[in-house]
mmCIF file of C-alpha atoms and ligand atoms in Angstrom:
data_model
loop_
_atom_site.group_PDB
_atom_site.id
_atom_site.type_symbol
_atom_site.label_atom_id
_atom_site.label_comp_id
_atom_site.label_asym_id
_atom_site.label_seq_id
_atom_site.Cartn_x
_atom_site.Cartn_y
_atom_site.Cartn_z
ATOM 1 C CA MET A 1 102.231 -141.735 -45.133
ATOM 2 C CA LYS A 2 100.557 -142.312 -41.692
ATOM 3 C CA PHE A 3 99.359 -138.307 -42.098
ATOM 4 C CA CYS A 4 98.280 -139.091 -45.579
ATOM 5 C CA LYS A 5 96.088 -141.905 -44.525
ATOM 6 C CA MET A 6 94.871 -140.230 -41.453
ATOM 7 C CA MET A 7 93.829 -137.559 -44.247
ATOM 8 C CA LEU A 8 92.006 -140.123 -46.427
ATOM 9 C CA PHE A 9 90.387 -141.543 -43.433
ATOM 10 C CA THR A 10 89.202 -138.241 -42.421
ATOM 11 C CA PHE A 11 88.050 -137.217 -45.989
ATOM 12 C CA LEU A 12 85.752 -140.236 -46.062
ATOM 13 C CA LEU A 13 84.603 -139.654 -42.795
ATOM 14 C CA HIS A 14 83.664 -136.420 -43.489
ATOM 15 C CA SER A 15 81.661 -137.403 -46.749
ATOM 16 C CA CYS A 16 79.942 -140.351 -45.017
ATOM 17 C CA GLN A 17 78.706 -137.613 -42.587
ATOM 18 C CA LEU A 18 77.685 -135.365 -45.259
ATOM 19 C CA GLY A 19 76.171 -138.260 -46.895
ATOM 20 C CA VAL A 20 77.487 -137.361 -50.099
ATOM 21 C CA GLY A 21 80.477 -140.299 -49.956
ATOM 22 C CA SER A 22 79.161 -142.919 -52.155
ATOM 23 C CA SER A 23 78.227 -140.245 -54.873
ATOM 24 C CA VAL A 24 81.858 -138.721 -54.623
ATOM 25 C CA LEU A 25 83.664 -141.823 -54.189
ATOM 26 C CA SER A 26 81.462 -143.149 -57.546
ATOM 27 C CA VAL A 27 82.396 -140.043 -59.417
ATOM 28 C CA LEU A 28 85.925 -140.708 -58.580
ATOM 29 C CA ALA A 29 85.703 -144.485 -59.325
ATOM 30 C CA ASP A 30 84.115 -143.508 -62.812
ATOM 31 C CA PHE A 31 86.844 -140.467 -63.328
ATOM 32 C CA PHE A 32 89.667 -143.274 -62.318
ATOM 33 C CA SER A 33 88.252 -145.961 -64.883
ATOM 34 C CA SER A 34 87.496 -143.654 -67.807
ATOM 35 C CA SER A 35 90.703 -142.363 -67.565
ATOM 36 C CA TYR A 36 91.983 -145.492 -67.306
ATOM 37 C CA GLU A 37 90.248 -146.489 -70.540
ATOM 38 C CA MET A 38 91.346 -143.389 -72.541
ATOM 39 C CA LEU A 39 94.780 -144.150 -71.520
ATOM 40 C CA ARG A 40 94.804 -147.819 -73.110
ATOM 41 C CA CYS A 41 92.155 -147.011 -75.837
ATOM 42 C CA PRO A 42 94.960 -146.005 -78.275
ATOM 43 C CA LEU A 43 96.638 -149.546 -77.628
ATOM 44 C CA TYR A 44 93.983 -151.913 -76.539
ATOM 45 C CA ASP A 45 90.587 -153.001 -78.133
ATOM 46 C CA CYS A 46 88.116 -150.842 -76.794
ATOM 47 C CA CYS A 47 84.007 -150.434 -77.415
ATOM 48 C CA ASN A 48 84.459 -147.471 -79.628
ATOM 49 C CA ASP A 49 84.644 -146.253 -83.291
ATOM 50 C CA TYR A 50 88.035 -146.340 -83.897
ATOM 51 C CA TRP A 51 88.474 -150.022 -82.404
ATOM 52 C CA ILE A 52 84.618 -150.903 -84.353
ATOM 53 C CA PRO A 53 85.028 -148.982 -87.559
ATOM 54 C CA ASN A 54 82.110 -151.533 -89.277
ATOM 55 C CA ASN A 55 83.701 -151.581 -92.232
ATOM 56 C CA ILE A 56 80.864 -152.773 -95.010
ATOM 57 C CA THR A 57 83.385 -151.586 -97.664
ATOM 58 C CA LYS A 58 86.055 -154.172 -96.664
ATOM 59 C CA LEU A 59 83.408 -156.924 -95.768
ATOM 60 C CA GLN A 60 82.092 -156.536 -99.780
ATOM 61 C CA LEU A 61 85.453 -156.488 -101.268
ATOM 62 C CA MET A 62 86.509 -159.587 -99.332
ATOM 63 C CA ILE A 63 83.279 -161.465 -100.055
ATOM 64 C CA GLU A 64 83.874 -160.576 -103.673
ATOM 65 C CA GLU A 65 87.579 -161.959 -103.781
ATOM 66 C CA GLU A 66 87.328 -164.772 -101.263
ATOM 67 C CA VAL A 67 84.115 -166.236 -101.296
ATOM 68 C CA PHE A 68 82.805 -168.543 -104.232
ATOM 69 C CA GLY A 69 79.750 -170.143 -105.594
ATOM 70 C CA GLN A 70 77.288 -168.106 -103.251
ATOM 71 C CA HIS A 71 75.461 -165.430 -104.724
ATOM 72 C CA ILE A 72 72.597 -166.230 -102.671
ATOM 73 C CA ALA A 73 74.144 -165.964 -99.147
ATOM 74 C CA THR A 74 76.205 -162.778 -99.986
ATOM 75 C CA LYS A 75 74.031 -160.822 -101.232
ATOM 76 C CA ILE A 76 71.407 -161.502 -98.236
ATOM 77 C CA ILE A 77 73.767 -161.297 -95.782
ATOM 78 C CA SER A 78 75.514 -158.313 -96.733
ATOM 79 C CA ARG A 79 71.980 -156.579 -96.864
ATOM 80 C CA GLN A 80 71.290 -157.662 -93.416
ATOM 81 C CA ILE A 81 74.327 -156.332 -91.959
ATOM 82 C CA ILE A 82 74.369 -153.104 -93.746
ATOM 83 C CA ALA A 83 70.357 -152.796 -92.572
ATOM 84 C CA HIS A 84 71.653 -153.569 -89.225
ATOM 85 C CA LEU A 85 74.450 -151.297 -88.855
ATOM 86 C CA GLU A 86 72.918 -148.077 -90.489
ATOM 87 C CA ASN A 87 69.860 -148.481 -88.237
ATOM 88 C CA PRO A 88 70.412 -145.903 -85.120
ATOM 89 C CA SER A 89 67.873 -147.976 -83.223
ATOM 90 C CA PRO A 90 67.367 -151.577 -84.430
ATOM 91 C CA SER A 91 64.385 -153.070 -82.377
ATOM 92 C CA LYS A 92 66.412 -156.823 -82.114
ATOM 93 C CA PRO A 93 69.788 -158.131 -82.579
ATOM 94 C CA LEU A 94 70.508 -159.029 -85.642
ATOM 95 C CA VAL A 95 70.352 -163.186 -85.661
ATOM 96 C CA MET A 96 71.064 -165.177 -88.726
ATOM 97 C CA SER A 97 71.479 -168.824 -89.153
ATOM 98 C CA PHE A 98 73.861 -169.928 -92.015
ATOM 99 C CA HIS A 99 72.961 -173.693 -93.418
ATOM 100 C CA GLY A 100 74.504 -176.065 -95.771
ATOM 101 C CA TRP A 101 77.560 -178.929 -96.512
ATOM 102 C CA THR A 102 80.880 -177.836 -94.696
ATOM 103 C CA GLY A 103 83.449 -176.618 -96.622
ATOM 104 C CA ASN A 104 81.001 -174.273 -98.485
ATOM 105 C CA GLY A 105 81.839 -170.951 -97.070
ATOM 106 C CA LYS A 106 79.536 -170.442 -93.698
ATOM 107 C CA ASN A 107 82.566 -170.323 -91.404
ATOM 108 C CA HIS A 108 84.566 -168.327 -93.883
ATOM 109 C CA VAL A 109 81.853 -165.614 -94.070
ATOM 110 C CA ALA A 110 81.373 -165.551 -90.672
ATOM 111 C CA TYR A 111 85.128 -165.050 -90.252
ATOM 112 C CA LEU A 112 84.921 -162.292 -93.147
ATOM 113 C CA ILE A 113 82.356 -160.395 -90.879
ATOM 114 C CA ALA A 114 84.237 -160.303 -87.921
ATOM 115 C CA LYS A 115 87.303 -159.121 -90.015
ATOM 116 C CA SER A 116 85.416 -156.311 -90.991
ATOM 117 C CA LEU A 117 83.542 -155.112 -88.104
ATOM 118 C CA TYR A 118 86.561 -154.869 -85.742
ATOM 119 C CA ARG A 119 90.104 -153.012 -86.317
ATOM 120 C CA SER A 120 91.460 -156.195 -84.418
ATOM 121 C CA GLU A 121 89.320 -158.376 -86.855
ATOM 122 C CA THR A 122 89.273 -161.795 -85.153
ATOM 123 C CA LYS A 123 91.595 -161.046 -82.193
ATOM 124 C CA SER A 124 88.827 -158.739 -81.443
ATOM 125 C CA ARG A 125 87.683 -158.824 -77.725
ATOM 126 C CA PHE A 126 84.209 -158.269 -78.938
ATOM 127 C CA TYR A 127 84.238 -161.448 -81.287
ATOM 128 C CA HIS A 128 83.145 -164.399 -79.601
ATOM 129 C CA HIS A 129 83.648 -167.791 -80.976
ATOM 130 C CA PHE A 130 81.817 -171.151 -79.930
ATOM 131 C CA MET A 131 82.264 -174.203 -80.852
ATOM 132 C CA ALA A 132 79.794 -177.305 -80.101
ATOM 133 C CA THR A 133 82.494 -179.726 -79.918
ATOM 134 C CA VAL A 134 84.605 -177.917 -77.711
ATOM 135 C CA HIS A 135 82.485 -175.543 -75.514
ATOM 136 C CA PHE A 136 79.433 -177.768 -75.171
ATOM 137 C CA PRO A 137 80.738 -181.438 -76.103
ATOM 138 C CA HIS A 138 78.159 -183.431 -73.466
ATOM 139 C CA GLN A 139 74.514 -183.672 -73.624
ATOM 140 C CA GLU A 140 74.212 -184.375 -70.319
ATOM 141 C CA HIS A 141 75.592 -180.867 -69.251
ATOM 142 C CA ALA A 142 73.174 -179.095 -71.303
ATOM 143 C CA GLN A 143 71.477 -177.043 -68.534
ATOM 144 C CA LEU A 144 75.254 -176.205 -67.074
ATOM 145 C CA TYR A 145 75.818 -174.859 -70.921
ATOM 146 C CA GLN A 146 72.890 -172.888 -70.847
ATOM 147 C CA ASP A 147 73.579 -171.037 -67.995
ATOM 148 C CA GLN A 148 77.072 -170.197 -69.071
ATOM 149 C CA VAL A 149 76.028 -169.327 -72.254
ATOM 150 C CA ARG A 150 73.658 -166.879 -70.969
ATOM 151 C CA SER A 151 76.257 -165.353 -68.261
ATOM 152 C CA TRP A 152 79.044 -165.080 -71.134
ATOM 153 C CA VAL A 153 76.364 -163.412 -73.301
ATOM 154 C CA LYS A 154 75.377 -161.251 -70.654
ATOM 155 C CA GLY A 155 78.761 -160.232 -69.528
ATOM 156 C CA ASN A 156 80.449 -159.221 -72.664
ATOM 157 C CA VAL A 157 77.353 -157.170 -74.321
ATOM 158 C CA THR A 158 77.671 -155.289 -70.717
ATOM 159 C CA LEU A 159 81.453 -154.812 -71.797
ATOM 160 C CA CYS A 160 80.427 -153.925 -75.519
ATOM 161 C CA PRO A 161 76.955 -153.585 -77.049
ATOM 162 C CA HIS A 162 78.855 -153.956 -80.543
ATOM 163 C CA SER A 163 79.558 -157.713 -80.031
ATOM 164 C CA LEU A 164 79.601 -160.674 -82.554
ATOM 165 C CA PHE A 165 78.753 -163.922 -81.409
ATOM 166 C CA VAL A 166 79.162 -167.105 -83.706
ATOM 167 C CA PHE A 167 77.894 -170.263 -82.668
ATOM 168 C CA ASP A 168 79.495 -173.081 -84.650
ATOM 169 C CA GLU A 169 78.250 -176.699 -85.347
ATOM 170 C CA VAL A 170 75.162 -175.668 -83.960
ATOM 171 C CA ASP A 171 73.784 -179.088 -85.260
ATOM 172 C CA LYS A 172 76.023 -180.663 -82.727
ATOM 173 C CA MET A 173 75.132 -178.751 -79.675
ATOM 174 C CA PRO A 174 73.221 -180.233 -76.763
ATOM 175 C CA THR A 175 69.258 -179.408 -77.299
ATOM 176 C CA GLY A 176 68.249 -176.355 -74.930
ATOM 177 C CA VAL A 177 71.726 -174.859 -74.730
ATOM 178 C CA LEU A 178 70.563 -171.645 -76.811
ATOM 179 C CA ASP A 179 66.928 -171.551 -75.131
ATOM 180 C CA GLY A 180 69.413 -169.861 -72.723
ATOM 181 C CA ILE A 181 70.071 -166.810 -74.898
ATOM 182 C CA ARG A 182 66.254 -166.739 -76.174
ATOM 183 C CA ALA A 183 65.358 -163.291 -74.058
ATOM 184 C CA TYR A 184 68.515 -161.568 -75.559
ATOM 185 C CA LEU A 185 67.348 -162.318 -78.907
ATOM 186 C CA ASP A 186 63.628 -160.785 -78.453
ATOM 187 C CA TYR A 187 62.400 -157.401 -79.497
ATOM 188 C CA ILE A 188 63.114 -156.277 -76.212
ATOM 189 C CA ASP A 189 64.578 -152.767 -74.877
ATOM 190 C CA THR A 190 66.867 -154.122 -71.943
ATOM 191 C CA VAL A 191 66.948 -157.504 -70.361
ATOM 192 C CA ASP A 192 68.197 -156.853 -66.606
ATOM 193 C CA SER A 193 69.084 -152.998 -68.153
ATOM 194 C CA VAL A 194 71.607 -154.625 -70.905
ATOM 195 C CA ASP A 195 70.705 -153.809 -74.185
ATOM 196 C CA TYR A 196 71.202 -156.649 -76.571
ATOM 197 C CA ARG A 197 69.830 -154.672 -80.035
ATOM 198 C CA ARG A 198 72.914 -153.979 -81.759
ATOM 199 C CA SER A 199 74.738 -157.462 -81.192
ATOM 200 C CA ILE A 200 74.900 -159.904 -84.041
ATOM 201 C CA PHE A 201 74.393 -163.351 -83.419
ATOM 202 C CA ILE A 202 75.356 -166.101 -86.308
ATOM 203 C CA PHE A 203 74.491 -169.969 -85.905
ATOM 204 C CA LEU A 204 76.329 -171.853 -88.305
ATOM 205 C CA SER A 205 75.160 -175.769 -89.003
ATOM 206 C CA ASN A 206 75.418 -178.454 -91.418
ATOM 207 C CA THR A 207 71.818 -179.329 -91.186
ATOM 208 C CA GLY A 208 69.727 -178.833 -94.422
ATOM 209 C CA GLY A 209 72.820 -179.158 -96.396
ATOM 210 C CA LYS A 210 71.336 -182.237 -98.142
ATOM 211 C CA GLU A 211 68.136 -181.002 -98.550
ATOM 212 C CA ILE A 212 69.867 -177.965 -100.347
ATOM 213 C CA THR A 213 72.228 -179.626 -102.348
ATOM 214 C CA LYS A 214 69.208 -182.106 -103.739
ATOM 215 C CA LYS A 215 67.371 -178.972 -104.678
ATOM 216 C CA VAL A 216 70.304 -177.814 -106.561
ATOM 217 C CA HIS A 217 70.820 -180.747 -108.226
ATOM 218 C CA ASP A 218 66.543 -181.215 -109.418
ATOM 219 C CA ILE A 219 66.651 -178.062 -110.647
ATOM 220 C CA TRP A 220 69.853 -178.817 -112.573
ATOM 221 C CA LEU A 221 68.451 -181.834 -114.213
ATOM 222 C CA THR A 222 65.236 -179.710 -115.483
ATOM 223 C CA GLY A 223 68.004 -177.771 -117.387
ATOM 224 C CA ASN A 224 65.889 -174.595 -117.742
ATOM 225 C CA VAL A 225 67.221 -172.325 -114.577
ATOM 226 C CA LYS A 226 70.721 -171.320 -114.133
ATOM 227 C CA ARG A 227 72.276 -171.940 -110.919
ATOM 228 C CA GLU A 228 73.083 -168.163 -110.523
ATOM 229 C CA GLU A 229 69.011 -167.479 -111.274
ATOM 230 C CA LEU A 230 68.239 -169.392 -108.325
ATOM 231 C CA THR A 231 66.938 -167.155 -105.332
ATOM 232 C CA VAL A 232 66.546 -167.417 -101.838
ATOM 233 C CA SER A 233 62.662 -167.919 -102.057
ATOM 234 C CA ASP A 234 63.890 -171.128 -103.923
ATOM 235 C CA PHE A 235 64.900 -172.556 -100.620
ATOM 236 C CA GLU A 236 62.216 -171.128 -98.340
ATOM 237 C CA ARG A 237 59.818 -174.194 -98.479
ATOM 238 C CA LEU A 238 62.756 -176.243 -97.171
ATOM 239 C CA VAL A 239 62.886 -173.914 -93.856
ATOM 240 C CA GLU A 240 59.065 -174.420 -93.772
ATOM 241 C CA LEU A 241 59.271 -178.083 -94.201
ATOM 242 C CA GLY A 242 61.521 -178.147 -91.086
ATOM 243 C CA ALA A 243 64.600 -179.308 -93.064
ATOM 244 C CA PHE A 244 66.670 -176.895 -91.781
ATOM 245 C CA ASN A 245 65.961 -177.998 -87.999
ATOM 246 C CA GLU A 246 66.221 -181.905 -88.091
ATOM 247 C CA ASP A 247 68.597 -182.449 -84.761
ATOM 248 C CA GLY A 248 70.791 -180.612 -82.289
ATOM 249 C CA GLY A 249 70.790 -177.349 -81.228
ATOM 250 C CA LEU A 250 67.897 -175.696 -82.595
ATOM 251 C CA GLN A 251 65.485 -178.429 -82.468
ATOM 252 C CA ASN A 252 62.279 -178.165 -80.664
ATOM 253 C CA SER A 253 64.434 -174.494 -79.668
ATOM 254 C CA HIS A 254 62.209 -171.586 -78.807
ATOM 255 C CA LEU A 255 64.243 -169.623 -80.916
ATOM 256 C CA ILE A 256 62.621 -171.295 -83.938
ATOM 257 C CA GLU A 257 59.148 -171.050 -82.584
ATOM 258 C CA LYS A 258 59.401 -167.485 -81.661
ATOM 259 C CA SER A 259 60.747 -166.492 -85.042
ATOM 260 C CA LEU A 260 63.746 -165.067 -83.172
ATOM 261 C CA ILE A 261 65.787 -165.636 -86.292
ATOM 262 C CA ASP A 262 65.835 -162.807 -88.613
ATOM 263 C CA VAL A 263 66.878 -164.824 -92.020
ATOM 264 C CA TYR A 264 67.686 -168.621 -92.909
ATOM 265 C CA VAL A 265 71.172 -168.585 -95.393
ATOM 266 C CA PRO A 266 71.310 -171.381 -97.941
ATOM 267 C CA PHE A 267 74.847 -172.110 -98.469
ATOM 268 C CA LEU A 268 74.647 -173.981 -102.191
ATOM 269 C CA PRO A 269 77.157 -176.889 -102.670
ATOM 270 C CA MET A 270 80.392 -176.043 -104.452
ATOM 271 C CA GLU A 271 80.999 -177.505 -108.126
ATOM 272 C CA LYS A 272 84.460 -177.651 -109.646
ATOM 273 C CA LEU A 273 84.640 -174.468 -110.905
ATOM 274 C CA HIS A 274 84.191 -172.943 -107.259
ATOM 275 C CA VAL A 275 86.902 -175.521 -106.119
ATOM 276 C CA ARG A 276 88.979 -174.381 -108.823
ATOM 277 C CA LEU A 277 88.320 -170.680 -107.892
ATOM 278 C CA CYS A 278 89.261 -171.436 -104.184
ATOM 279 C CA ALA A 279 92.539 -173.105 -105.306
ATOM 280 C CA GLU A 280 93.583 -170.091 -107.435
ATOM 281 C CA ASN A 281 92.605 -167.628 -104.620
ATOM 282 C CA GLU A 282 94.741 -170.234 -102.132
ATOM 283 C CA PHE A 283 98.174 -169.926 -104.316
ATOM 284 C CA LYS A 284 97.661 -166.315 -104.684
ATOM 285 C CA LYS A 285 97.248 -166.002 -100.506
ATOM 286 C CA GLN A 286 100.245 -168.519 -100.183
ATOM 287 C CA ASN A 287 102.332 -166.339 -102.562
ATOM 288 C CA HIS A 288 103.305 -169.091 -105.072
ATOM 289 C CA VAL A 289 102.737 -169.383 -108.431
ATOM 290 C CA PRO A 290 102.864 -172.575 -109.737
ATOM 291 C CA LYS A 291 105.280 -173.218 -112.752
ATOM 292 C CA ASN A 292 102.144 -174.960 -114.868
ATOM 293 C CA LYS A 293 99.291 -173.076 -113.281
ATOM 294 C CA GLU A 294 96.518 -175.331 -115.327
ATOM 295 C CA ALA A 295 98.125 -178.505 -114.249
ATOM 296 C CA ALA A 296 98.221 -177.339 -110.666
ATOM 297 C CA LEU A 297 94.594 -176.244 -110.304
ATOM 298 C CA GLN A 298 93.654 -179.387 -112.179
ATOM 299 C CA LYS A 299 95.498 -181.587 -109.635
ATOM 300 C CA ILE A 300 93.957 -179.451 -106.584
ATOM 301 C CA VAL A 301 90.370 -179.970 -108.214
ATOM 302 C CA ASP A 302 90.953 -183.514 -109.380
ATOM 303 C CA GLY A 303 92.132 -184.426 -105.491
ATOM 304 C CA LEU A 304 88.911 -183.888 -104.134
ATOM 305 C CA ASN A 305 85.552 -186.270 -103.866
ATOM 306 C CA TYR A 306 82.600 -185.309 -105.574
ATOM 307 C CA TYR A 307 78.640 -186.149 -105.229
ATOM 308 C CA PRO A 308 76.586 -187.659 -107.333
ATOM 309 C CA GLU A 309 79.391 -190.336 -107.599
ATOM 310 C CA ASP A 310 77.814 -190.978 -111.362
ATOM 311 C CA LYS A 311 78.144 -187.481 -112.309
ATOM 312 C CA GLU A 312 80.710 -185.851 -110.107
ATOM 313 C CA LEU A 313 78.945 -182.601 -109.814
ATOM 314 C CA TYR A 314 79.522 -180.856 -106.142
ATOM 315 C CA SER A 315 82.738 -181.083 -104.024
ATOM 316 C CA THR A 316 81.366 -183.012 -100.920
ATOM 317 C CA THR A 317 84.073 -181.106 -98.836
ATOM 318 C CA GLY A 318 83.691 -177.931 -100.378
ATOM 319 C CA CYS A 319 86.548 -176.177 -100.283
ATOM 320 C CA LYS A 320 87.475 -177.198 -97.064
ATOM 321 C CA ARG A 321 90.516 -179.804 -97.981
ATOM 322 C CA VAL A 322 91.918 -176.882 -100.647
ATOM 323 C CA ALA A 323 94.289 -174.714 -98.407
ATOM 324 C CA GLN A 324 95.942 -177.798 -97.092
ATOM 325 C CA ARG A 325 96.234 -179.684 -100.799
ATOM 326 C CA VAL A 326 97.712 -176.180 -102.111
ATOM 327 C CA SER A 327 100.427 -176.125 -99.381
ATOM 328 C CA LEU A 328 101.227 -180.113 -100.128
ATOM 329 C CA TYR A 329 101.571 -179.223 -103.922
ATOM 330 C CA ILE A 330 103.630 -176.199 -103.203
ATOM 331 C CA ALA A 331 105.933 -178.275 -100.782
ATOM 332 C CA ASP A 332 106.057 -180.618 -103.200
ATOM 333 C CA GLU A 333 107.066 -178.215 -106.259
ATOM 334 C CA ARG A 334 110.067 -176.430 -103.967
ATOM 335 C CA ARG A 335 111.020 -180.113 -103.093
ATOM 336 C CA SER A 336 111.507 -181.227 -106.504
ATOM 337 C CA GLN A 337 113.080 -178.041 -107.765
ATOM 338 C CA ARG A 338 115.770 -178.632 -105.096
ATOM 339 C CA LYS A 339 116.240 -181.951 -106.293
ATOM 340 C CA LYS A 340 117.146 -180.833 -110.222
ATOM 341 C CA GLY A 341 119.085 -178.019 -108.610
ATOM 342 C CA ARG A 342 121.426 -180.533 -106.626
ATOM 343 C CA LYS A 343 121.614 -182.777 -110.335
ATOM 344 C CA GLU A 344 122.823 -179.635 -112.084
ATOM 345 C CA LEU A 345 125.689 -179.060 -109.980
HETATM 346 C C1 NAG B 1 87.541 -150.161 -94.974
HETATM 347 O O1 NAG B 1 87.918 -150.781 -95.679
HETATM 348 C C2 NAG B 1 88.614 -150.299 -96.878
HETATM 349 C C3 NAG B 1 89.188 -151.443 -98.076
HETATM 350 O O2 NAG B 1 90.075 -152.454 -97.274
HETATM 351 C C4 NAG B 1 89.803 -149.305 -96.516
HETATM 352 O O3 NAG B 1 90.274 -148.939 -97.834
HETATM 353 C C5 NAG B 1 89.305 -148.625 -95.739
HETATM 354 O O4 NAG B 1 90.390 -147.589 -95.276
HETATM 355 C C6 NAG B 1 88.747 -148.727 -94.384
HETATM 356 N N1 NAG B 1 87.780 -147.695 -94.058
HETATM 357 C C7 NAG B 1 87.951 -147.825 -92.618
HETATM 358 C C8 NAG B 1 87.399 -146.566 -91.784
HETATM 359 O O5 NAG B 1 88.867 -148.534 -91.967
HETATM 360 C C1 NAG B 2 82.655 -163.362 -72.361
HETATM 361 O O1 NAG B 2 83.097 -164.434 -73.339
HETATM 362 C C2 NAG B 2 83.890 -165.439 -73.393
HETATM 363 C C3 NAG B 2 83.759 -166.478 -73.727
HETATM 364 O O2 NAG B 2 84.072 -166.077 -75.390
HETATM 365 C C4 NAG B 2 83.668 -165.770 -71.473
HETATM 366 O O3 NAG B 2 85.253 -166.303 -71.372
HETATM 367 C C5 NAG B 2 83.912 -164.614 -70.469
HETATM 368 O O4 NAG B 2 83.629 -165.074 -69.418
HETATM 369 C C6 NAG B 2 83.050 -163.459 -71.421
HETATM 370 N N1 NAG B 2 83.125 -162.552 -70.311
HETATM 371 C C7 NAG B 2 82.273 -161.773 -69.515
HETATM 372 C C8 NAG B 2 82.595 -160.575 -68.770
HETATM 373 O O5 NAG B 2 81.088 -162.469 -69.053
#
């Protein structure tokens, strides 16, 4: 043992004297760390094509099956993601901002993107989800959060350029926090020798939801245009008017000023027929066929609140409460079946 240590010491001494110490050592270190990576990669998340398949087919399939009433959003998002992933050298990271009422599918689409990019889906080390009320709750700590976000994003992109960052509840984020990452979103090759251009950033907020709903409703009132015929250009004016950044994290933000956000995506209010599709999908996901499917779906749809009050057109919570109501319905149905079973005995 002592001999070994001495050998090592002599070896190091000699290497230093020869002036090759640091390079030999760094080669050795590289060798060990890369073999370590190679050993663990078959088992754990690594930053390679196997663990990051970027499966567009899967994304499109899942969107088709699980996202309802969002023809504008789903089209723009698929297009942007495909273009970004297929570009061998993107000039900046992809930055998208999703807008609309809660429950309209913003979070769900972000989640599906993570599921299709990474083999470990949302458990991937390269998927980062920040919630304003959890990660950045206090306005007075905005400066601290700004430094934190900057160092997290930098650290994680250094580990893997194919990272996905989702910032949820941006409207509740202290003003200025996102300015911490402004430089990373820009058309810059590298910032401090880190290349951010392969990463994807998504901002989610309820901001603009009211205006989007009003727009959809106004068009519905005129009766000439079908919802499915609306296009993103129908909502562009809302962005120009600043309706999408009334309060919170993006307000007065340099991100907006420098137009670093590639695309603003409107999520439309959900009508009863969309809620119904959500409920149907949820029964399927929970592996239950209700005895009377029609009555079951109707009950779930009728259990939610709608806007405007007199016409009851759009679900005020989108599909947010649907999963929980379906679970309740299933539990009730099973309980009453058990009761009936006991009576018959
Ligand atoms: C992509 O997803 C599709 C559909 O889920 C699946 O059939 C296919 O095997 C996946 N491809 C890769 C490379 O993971
Ligand atoms: C990566 O991000 C997480 C937050 O999602 C953070 O806790 C972690 O410290 C970051 N890693 C690095 C290396 O910066």
